[in-house]
PDB file of C-alpha atoms in Angstrom:
ATOM      1  CA  ASP A   1       0.000   0.000   0.000  1.00 80.00           C
ATOM      2  CA  ALA A   2       1.114   3.530  -0.710  1.00 81.00           C
ATOM      3  CA  GLU A   3       2.083   5.527   2.335  1.00 92.00           C
ATOM      4  CA  ILE A   4       3.796   8.612   3.666  1.00 95.00           C
ATOM      5  CA  THR A   5       6.434   8.207   6.369  1.00 96.00           C
ATOM      6  CA  GLN A   6       8.332  10.640   8.539  1.00 97.00           C
ATOM      7  CA  SER A   7      11.569  10.113  10.387  1.00 97.00           C
ATOM      8  CA  PRO A   8      12.513  10.368  13.104  1.00 97.00           C
ATOM      9  CA  ARG A   9       9.318  10.157  15.174  1.00 96.00           C
ATOM     10  CA  HIS A  10      10.984  11.936  18.073  1.00 97.00           C
ATOM     11  CA  LYS A  11      14.075  14.111  18.258  1.00 97.00           C
ATOM     12  CA  ILE A  12      15.772  16.236  20.874  1.00 98.00           C
ATOM     13  CA  THR A  13      18.350  18.742  19.698  1.00 97.00           C
ATOM     14  CA  GLU A  14      20.255  21.682  21.050  1.00 97.00           C
ATOM     15  CA  THR A  15      19.761  25.332  20.252  1.00 98.00           C
ATOM     16  CA  GLY A  16      21.788  26.402  17.231  1.00 97.00           C
ATOM     17  CA  ARG A  17      22.155  22.978  15.658  1.00 97.00           C
ATOM     18  CA  GLN A  18      21.015  22.176  12.146  1.00 97.00           C
ATOM     19  CA  VAL A  19      18.253  19.577  12.051  1.00 97.00           C
ATOM     20  CA  THR A  20      16.676  17.767   9.111  1.00 98.00           C
ATOM     21  CA  LEU A  21      13.352  15.968   9.270  1.00 98.00           C
ATOM     22  CA  ALA A  22      12.678  13.421   6.558  1.00 98.00           C
ATOM     23  CA  CYS A  23       9.447  12.844   4.652  1.00 98.00           C
ATOM     24  CA  HIS A  24       8.984  10.078   2.088  1.00 98.00           C
ATOM     25  CA  GLN A  25       5.824   9.246   0.176  1.00 97.00           C
ATOM     26  CA  THR A  26       5.055   6.402  -2.182  1.00 95.00           C
ATOM     27  CA  TRP A  27       1.787   7.844  -3.531  1.00 91.00           C
ATOM     28  CA  ASN A  28       3.670   9.453  -6.435  1.00 93.00           C
ATOM     29  CA  HIS A  29       2.007  12.753  -5.513  1.00 93.00           C
ATOM     30  CA  ASN A  30       3.327  15.984  -6.945  1.00 92.00           C
ATOM     31  CA  ASN A  31       2.148  18.090  -4.005  1.00 93.00           C
ATOM     32  CA  MET A  32       3.928  17.861  -0.668  1.00 95.00           C
ATOM     33  CA  PHE A  33       3.630  19.999   2.447  1.00 95.00           C
ATOM     34  CA  TRP A  34       5.167  20.586   5.859  1.00 97.00           C
ATOM     35  CA  TYR A  35       3.078  21.776   8.788  1.00 97.00           C
ATOM     36  CA  ARG A  36       3.809  22.454  12.427  1.00 97.00           C
ATOM     37  CA  GLN A  37       1.259  21.857  15.154  1.00 96.00           C
ATOM     38  CA  ASP A  38       1.202  23.941  18.300  1.00 92.00           C
ATOM     39  CA  LEU A  39      -1.393  24.141  21.031  1.00 83.00           C
ATOM     40  CA  GLY A  40      -4.004  26.752  20.198  1.00 80.00           C
ATOM     41  CA  HIS A  41      -2.935  27.092  16.570  1.00 81.00           C
ATOM     42  CA  GLY A  42      -3.911  23.882  14.861  1.00 88.00           C
ATOM     43  CA  LEU A  43      -1.606  23.063  11.965  1.00 93.00           C
ATOM     44  CA  ARG A  44       0.229  25.878  10.219  1.00 94.00           C
ATOM     45  CA  LEU A  45       1.885  25.615   6.828  1.00 94.00           C
ATOM     46  CA  ILE A  46       5.680  25.950   6.748  1.00 96.00           C
ATOM     47  CA  HIS A  47       6.670  25.122   3.161  1.00 96.00           C
ATOM     48  CA  TYR A  48       5.161  23.324   0.227  1.00 94.00           C
ATOM     49  CA  SER A  49       6.140  21.936  -3.157  1.00 95.00           C
ATOM     50  CA  TYR A  50       4.133  21.266  -6.299  1.00 93.00           C
ATOM     51  CA  GLY A  51       6.807  19.182  -7.978  1.00 94.00           C
ATOM     52  CA  VAL A  52      10.493  18.484  -8.404  1.00 96.00           C
ATOM     53  CA  GLN A  53      12.637  21.605  -8.015  1.00 96.00           C
ATOM     54  CA  ASP A  54       9.584  23.615  -6.904  1.00 96.00           C
ATOM     55  CA  THR A  55       9.405  24.983  -3.356  1.00 96.00           C
ATOM     56  CA  ASN A  56       7.278  27.713  -1.805  1.00 94.00           C
ATOM     57  CA  LYS A  57       7.035  29.466   1.543  1.00 94.00           C
ATOM     58  CA  GLY A  58       4.020  29.015   3.736  1.00 92.00           C
ATOM     59  CA  GLU A  59       2.724  31.171   6.568  1.00 90.00           C
ATOM     60  CA  VAL A  60       5.461  30.296   9.111  1.00 95.00           C
ATOM     61  CA  SER A  61       8.556  29.679   6.985  1.00 96.00           C
ATOM     62  CA  ASP A  62      11.173  31.741   8.850  1.00 96.00           C
ATOM     63  CA  GLY A  63      14.040  29.526  10.040  1.00 97.00           C
ATOM     64  CA  TYR A  64      13.064  26.592   7.816  1.00 98.00           C
ATOM     65  CA  SER A  65      14.020  25.416   4.338  1.00 97.00           C
ATOM     66  CA  VAL A  66      13.049  22.563   2.024  1.00 98.00           C
ATOM     67  CA  SER A  67      14.380  21.057  -1.171  1.00 97.00           C
ATOM     68  CA  ARG A  68      12.688  18.775  -3.704  1.00 97.00           C
ATOM     69  CA  SER A  69      15.115  16.720  -5.762  1.00 97.00           C
ATOM     70  CA  ASN A  70      12.693  13.885  -6.518  1.00 97.00           C
ATOM     71  CA  THR A  71       8.963  13.176  -6.325  1.00 97.00           C
ATOM     72  CA  GLU A  72       9.116  11.008  -3.218  1.00 97.00           C
ATOM     73  CA  ASP A  73      10.986  13.166  -0.718  1.00 98.00           C
ATOM     74  CA  LEU A  74      10.651  16.599   0.852  1.00 98.00           C
ATOM     75  CA  PRO A  75      13.122  17.029   3.727  1.00 98.00           C
ATOM     76  CA  LEU A  76      12.608  19.931   6.106  1.00 98.00           C
ATOM     77  CA  THR A  77      15.720  21.632   7.473  1.00 98.00           C
ATOM     78  CA  LEU A  78      15.959  23.869  10.507  1.00 97.00           C
ATOM     79  CA  GLU A  79      19.091  25.883   9.778  1.00 95.00           C
ATOM     80  CA  SER A  80      19.766  26.873  13.393  1.00 97.00           C
ATOM     81  CA  ALA A  81      17.284  25.333  15.787  1.00 97.00           C
ATOM     82  CA  ALA A  82      15.574  27.656  18.269  1.00 97.00           C
ATOM     83  CA  SER A  83      13.402  26.851  21.293  1.00 97.00           C
ATOM     84  CA  SER A  84      10.452  28.436  19.463  1.00 96.00           C
ATOM     85  CA  GLN A  85      10.716  25.606  16.942  1.00 98.00           C
ATOM     86  CA  THR A  86       9.830  22.993  19.540  1.00 97.00           C
ATOM     87  CA  SER A  87       6.685  21.530  18.005  1.00 97.00           C
ATOM     88  CA  VAL A  88       5.102  18.553  16.300  1.00 97.00           C
ATOM     89  CA  TYR A  89       5.818  18.512  12.568  1.00 98.00           C
ATOM     90  CA  PHE A  90       3.596  16.883   9.957  1.00 97.00           C
ATOM     91  CA  CYS A  91       4.374  16.100   6.373  1.00 97.00           C
ATOM     92  CA  ALA A  92       1.538  15.645   3.901  1.00 95.00           C
ATOM     93  CA  SER A  93       1.023  14.852   0.240  1.00 94.00           C
ATOM     94  CA  SER A  94      -1.856  15.228  -2.178  1.00 90.00           C
ATOM     95  CA  GLU A  95      -2.746  14.895  -5.829  1.00 81.00           C
ATOM     96  CA  GLY A  96      -5.507  17.390  -6.447  1.00 72.00           C
ATOM     97  CA  SER A  97      -9.157  16.656  -5.663  1.00 73.00           C
ATOM     98  CA  GLY A  98      -8.532  17.750  -2.079  1.00 74.00           C
ATOM     99  CA  ARG A  99      -7.428  14.319  -0.925  1.00 83.00           C
ATOM    100  CA  THR A 100      -4.476  14.803   1.398  1.00 89.00           C
ATOM    101  CA  PHE A 101      -2.529  12.161   3.310  1.00 91.00           C
ATOM    102  CA  PHE A 102      -0.520  12.903   6.441  1.00 94.00           C
ATOM    103  CA  GLY A 103       2.545  11.307   7.951  1.00 96.00           C
ATOM    104  CA  GLN A 104       2.593  10.178  11.583  1.00 95.00           C
ATOM    105  CA  GLY A 105       4.249  13.365  12.811  1.00 95.00           C
ATOM    106  CA  THR A 106       7.654  14.144  14.325  1.00 97.00           C
ATOM    107  CA  ARG A 107       7.915  15.579  17.814  1.00 96.00           C
ATOM    108  CA  LEU A 108      10.922  17.905  17.912  1.00 98.00           C
ATOM    109  CA  THR A 109      12.245  19.340  21.152  1.00 97.00           C
ATOM    110  CA  VAL A 110      14.895  22.077  21.074  1.00 97.00           C
ATOM    111  CA  VAL A 111      16.720  22.477  24.381  1.00 97.00           C
TER     112      VAL A 111
ATOM    113  CA  ALA H   1      -6.011  35.058   3.229  1.00 67.00           C
ATOM    114  CA  GLN H   2      -8.258  32.286   4.373  1.00 71.00           C
ATOM    115  CA  THR H   3      -8.986  31.866   8.070  1.00 90.00           C
ATOM    116  CA  VAL H   4     -10.723  29.045   9.878  1.00 95.00           C
ATOM    117  CA  THR H   5     -12.268  29.518  13.308  1.00 95.00           C
ATOM    118  CA  GLN H   6     -13.310  26.855  15.769  1.00 96.00           C
ATOM    119  CA  SER H   7     -14.912  28.622  18.686  1.00 94.00           C
ATOM    120  CA  GLN H   8     -15.170  25.613  21.026  1.00 96.00           C
ATOM    121  CA  PRO H   9     -11.760  24.657  22.468  1.00 94.00           C
ATOM    122  CA  GLU H  10     -13.276  21.761  24.421  1.00 96.00           C
ATOM    123  CA  MET H  11     -16.521  19.813  24.394  1.00 97.00           C
ATOM    124  CA  SER H  12     -17.835  16.699  26.046  1.00 97.00           C
ATOM    125  CA  VAL H  13     -20.722  14.358  25.318  1.00 97.00           C
ATOM    126  CA  GLN H  14     -22.204  11.254  26.861  1.00 98.00           C
ATOM    127  CA  GLU H  15     -21.758   8.000  25.043  1.00 97.00           C
ATOM    128  CA  ALA H  16     -24.575   7.320  22.511  1.00 97.00           C
ATOM    129  CA  GLU H  17     -25.614  10.982  22.405  1.00 97.00           C
ATOM    130  CA  THR H  18     -25.197  13.507  19.610  1.00 98.00           C
ATOM    131  CA  VAL H  19     -22.732  16.387  19.543  1.00 98.00           C
ATOM    132  CA  THR H  20     -22.112  19.207  17.076  1.00 98.00           C
ATOM    133  CA  LEU H  21     -18.760  20.897  16.560  1.00 98.00           C
ATOM    134  CA  SER H  22     -18.721  24.378  15.051  1.00 98.00           C
ATOM    135  CA  CYS H  23     -16.501  25.828  12.354  1.00 98.00           C
ATOM    136  CA  THR H  24     -16.614  29.082  10.447  1.00 97.00           C
ATOM    137  CA  TYR H  25     -14.284  30.267   7.735  1.00 96.00           C
ATOM    138  CA  ASP H  26     -13.532  33.384   5.804  1.00 94.00           C
ATOM    139  CA  THR H  27     -12.695  33.407   2.106  1.00 90.00           C
ATOM    140  CA  SER H  28     -13.369  35.286  -1.092  1.00 89.00           C
ATOM    141  CA  GLU H  29     -12.999  32.107  -3.142  1.00 87.00           C
ATOM    142  CA  SER H  30     -15.990  30.384  -4.699  1.00 86.00           C
ATOM    143  CA  ASN H  31     -14.405  26.987  -5.326  1.00 88.00           C
ATOM    144  CA  TYR H  32     -12.922  25.186  -2.366  1.00 92.00           C
ATOM    145  CA  TYR H  33     -12.988  22.117  -0.163  1.00 93.00           C
ATOM    146  CA  LEU H  34     -13.786  21.837   3.516  1.00 95.00           C
ATOM    147  CA  PHE H  35     -12.683  19.026   5.800  1.00 95.00           C
ATOM    148  CA  TRP H  36     -12.974  17.663   9.272  1.00 97.00           C
ATOM    149  CA  TYR H  37      -9.973  15.765  10.591  1.00 96.00           C
ATOM    150  CA  LYS H  38      -9.784  13.678  13.740  1.00 96.00           C
ATOM    151  CA  GLN H  39      -6.548  13.445  15.716  1.00 96.00           C
ATOM    152  CA  PRO H  40      -6.534  10.784  18.456  1.00 94.00           C
ATOM    153  CA  PRO H  41      -3.723  10.561  21.022  1.00 90.00           C
ATOM    154  CA  SER H  42      -1.668   8.620  18.476  1.00 90.00           C
ATOM    155  CA  ARG H  43      -1.241  11.983  16.618  1.00 91.00           C
ATOM    156  CA  GLN H  44      -2.374  10.482  13.345  1.00 92.00           C
ATOM    157  CA  MET H  45      -4.467  12.864  11.235  1.00 94.00           C
ATOM    158  CA  ILE H  46      -7.555  10.966  10.099  1.00 93.00           C
ATOM    159  CA  LEU H  47      -9.940  12.373   7.516  1.00 93.00           C
ATOM    160  CA  VAL H  48     -13.483  12.264   8.871  1.00 96.00           C
ATOM    161  CA  ILE H  49     -15.426  13.981   6.133  1.00 95.00           C
ATOM    162  CA  ARG H  50     -14.880  16.142   3.047  1.00 93.00           C
ATOM    163  CA  GLN H  51     -17.196  18.636   1.402  1.00 94.00           C
ATOM    164  CA  GLU H  52     -16.879  20.336  -1.964  1.00 91.00           C
ATOM    165  CA  ALA H  53     -18.206  23.861  -1.863  1.00 91.00           C
ATOM    166  CA  TYR H  54     -20.097  23.620  -5.162  1.00 89.00           C
ATOM    167  CA  LYS H  55     -22.170  20.733  -3.832  1.00 88.00           C
ATOM    168  CA  GLN H  56     -25.251  21.854  -1.953  1.00 84.00           C
ATOM    169  CA  GLN H  57     -25.870  18.429  -0.476  1.00 90.00           C
ATOM    170  CA  ASN H  58     -24.294  17.951   2.938  1.00 93.00           C
ATOM    171  CA  ALA H  59     -21.670  15.210   3.107  1.00 92.00           C
ATOM    172  CA  THR H  60     -22.249  12.214   5.373  1.00 92.00           C
ATOM    173  CA  GLU H  61     -20.026   9.341   6.469  1.00 92.00           C
ATOM    174  CA  ASN H  62     -21.827   6.833   8.657  1.00 95.00           C
ATOM    175  CA  ARG H  63     -22.334   8.542  12.054  1.00 97.00           C
ATOM    176  CA  PHE H  64     -20.685  11.765  10.870  1.00 97.00           C
ATOM    177  CA  SER H  65     -22.491  14.463   8.939  1.00 96.00           C
ATOM    178  CA  VAL H  66     -21.967  18.139   8.213  1.00 97.00           C
ATOM    179  CA  ASN H  67     -24.179  21.173   8.025  1.00 96.00           C
ATOM    180  CA  PHE H  68     -22.641  23.258   5.270  1.00 96.00           C
ATOM    181  CA  GLN H  69     -23.997  26.793   5.001  1.00 95.00           C
ATOM    182  CA  LYS H  70     -22.041  28.426   2.175  1.00 93.00           C
ATOM    183  CA  ALA H  71     -23.563  31.881   2.457  1.00 93.00           C
ATOM    184  CA  ALA H  72     -22.903  31.961   6.186  1.00 95.00           C
ATOM    185  CA  LYS H  73     -19.452  30.343   5.700  1.00 95.00           C
ATOM    186  CA  SER H  74     -20.269  27.776   8.321  1.00 96.00           C
ATOM    187  CA  PHE H  75     -19.306  24.082   8.342  1.00 97.00           C
ATOM    188  CA  SER H  76     -20.363  22.222  11.484  1.00 97.00           C
ATOM    189  CA  LEU H  77     -19.782  18.540  12.207  1.00 98.00           C
ATOM    190  CA  LYS H  78     -22.446  16.380  13.821  1.00 98.00           C
ATOM    191  CA  ILE H  79     -21.467  13.131  15.456  1.00 98.00           C
ATOM    192  CA  SER H  80     -24.395  10.832  16.165  1.00 97.00           C
ATOM    193  CA  ASP H  81     -24.414   7.910  18.596  1.00 97.00           C
ATOM    194  CA  SER H  82     -21.091   9.053  20.058  1.00 97.00           C
ATOM    195  CA  GLN H  83     -18.620   6.310  20.922  1.00 97.00           C
ATOM    196  CA  LEU H  84     -15.693   6.276  23.330  1.00 97.00           C
ATOM    197  CA  GLY H  85     -13.374   5.962  20.316  1.00 96.00           C
ATOM    198  CA  ASP H  86     -14.563   9.346  19.079  1.00 97.00           C
ATOM    199  CA  THR H  87     -12.570  11.003  21.868  1.00 97.00           C
ATOM    200  CA  ALA H  88      -9.965  13.098  20.027  1.00 97.00           C
ATOM    201  CA  MET H  89      -9.012  16.526  18.754  1.00 97.00           C
ATOM    202  CA  TYR H  90     -11.092  17.584  15.776  1.00 97.00           C
ATOM    203  CA  PHE H  91      -9.798  20.057  13.218  1.00 96.00           C
ATOM    204  CA  CYS H  92     -11.769  21.926  10.609  1.00 97.00           C
ATOM    205  CA  ALA H  93      -9.765  22.763   7.469  1.00 95.00           C
ATOM    206  CA  PHE H  94     -10.144  24.762   4.258  1.00 93.00           C
ATOM    207  CA  MET H  95      -8.471  24.268   0.884  1.00 91.00           C
ATOM    208  CA  LYS H  96      -8.806  26.357  -2.277  1.00 86.00           C
ATOM    209  CA  HIS H  97      -9.272  24.517  -5.568  1.00 81.00           C
ATOM    210  CA  SER H  98      -6.446  26.563  -7.084  1.00 76.00           C
ATOM    211  CA  ASN H  99      -3.802  25.159  -4.765  1.00 75.00           C
ATOM    212  CA  ASN H 100      -3.588  22.293  -2.316  1.00 73.00           C
ATOM    213  CA  ASP H 101      -2.390  23.817   0.893  1.00 75.00           C
ATOM    214  CA  MET H 102      -4.782  23.526   3.806  1.00 85.00           C
ATOM    215  CA  ARG H 103      -5.610  26.083   6.449  1.00 91.00           C
ATOM    216  CA  PHE H 104      -6.673  24.670   9.785  1.00 93.00           C
ATOM    217  CA  GLY H 105      -8.688  25.868  12.721  1.00 94.00           C
ATOM    218  CA  ALA H 106      -7.219  25.676  16.224  1.00 93.00           C
ATOM    219  CA  GLY H 107      -9.132  22.502  16.991  1.00 95.00           C
ATOM    220  CA  THR H 108     -11.822  21.252  19.391  1.00 97.00           C
ATOM    221  CA  ARG H 109     -10.969  18.650  21.990  1.00 96.00           C
ATOM    222  CA  LEU H 110     -13.913  16.242  22.258  1.00 98.00           C
ATOM    223  CA  THR H 111     -14.309  13.871  25.170  1.00 97.00           C
ATOM    224  CA  VAL H 112     -16.911  11.117  25.055  1.00 97.00           C
ATOM    225  CA  LYS H 113     -17.910  10.062  28.556  1.00 97.00           C
ATOM    226  CA  PRO H 114     -19.174   6.575  29.418  1.00 95.00           C
TER     227      PRO H 114
END
């Protein structure tokens, strides 16, 4: 079965370190997204991609970057982790028609 | 910009009873999708129901149904015959037809009591 997987599921890192969260989907979807979930805010869009070599900023993109070198993967990089980036991160993919599939989430703690 | 508002941070309901979760949204778009997602303690985002804005008929999925009022920009979720497994966070979400990024409300924490 097609799926979307995130790794790691949990990570603790130190302030100032570079961190990369992986997202891999086997749906062959062109559209991929990264969200962060914080109490009281629901899920907020960080970055998104509509295809290989395409990346776009979402509503909370400061301090984050993504790259899309193939259809399956959209890694999210925190260039210099800050305590404000402690959150749960979700990757998602979709192929039009509004049908979106989410990964299991990554809980990131910045200490 | 699109905004989604869920005005009930927490709700509770007795098992087997009916509960309605509220959601309003703001957009100038005419073509869009609306969703309700369930997030149990496992963190998994589970699609409960999906509504296309051009369809006047309210979507239903078994015990879950929506009341979609396009003019009022309202999209409430009704859960009938509530079950203990319905205990979760519920998120309302909006997506324009022209792109695929979703905007979420802040969520409603629903507790089903035995």
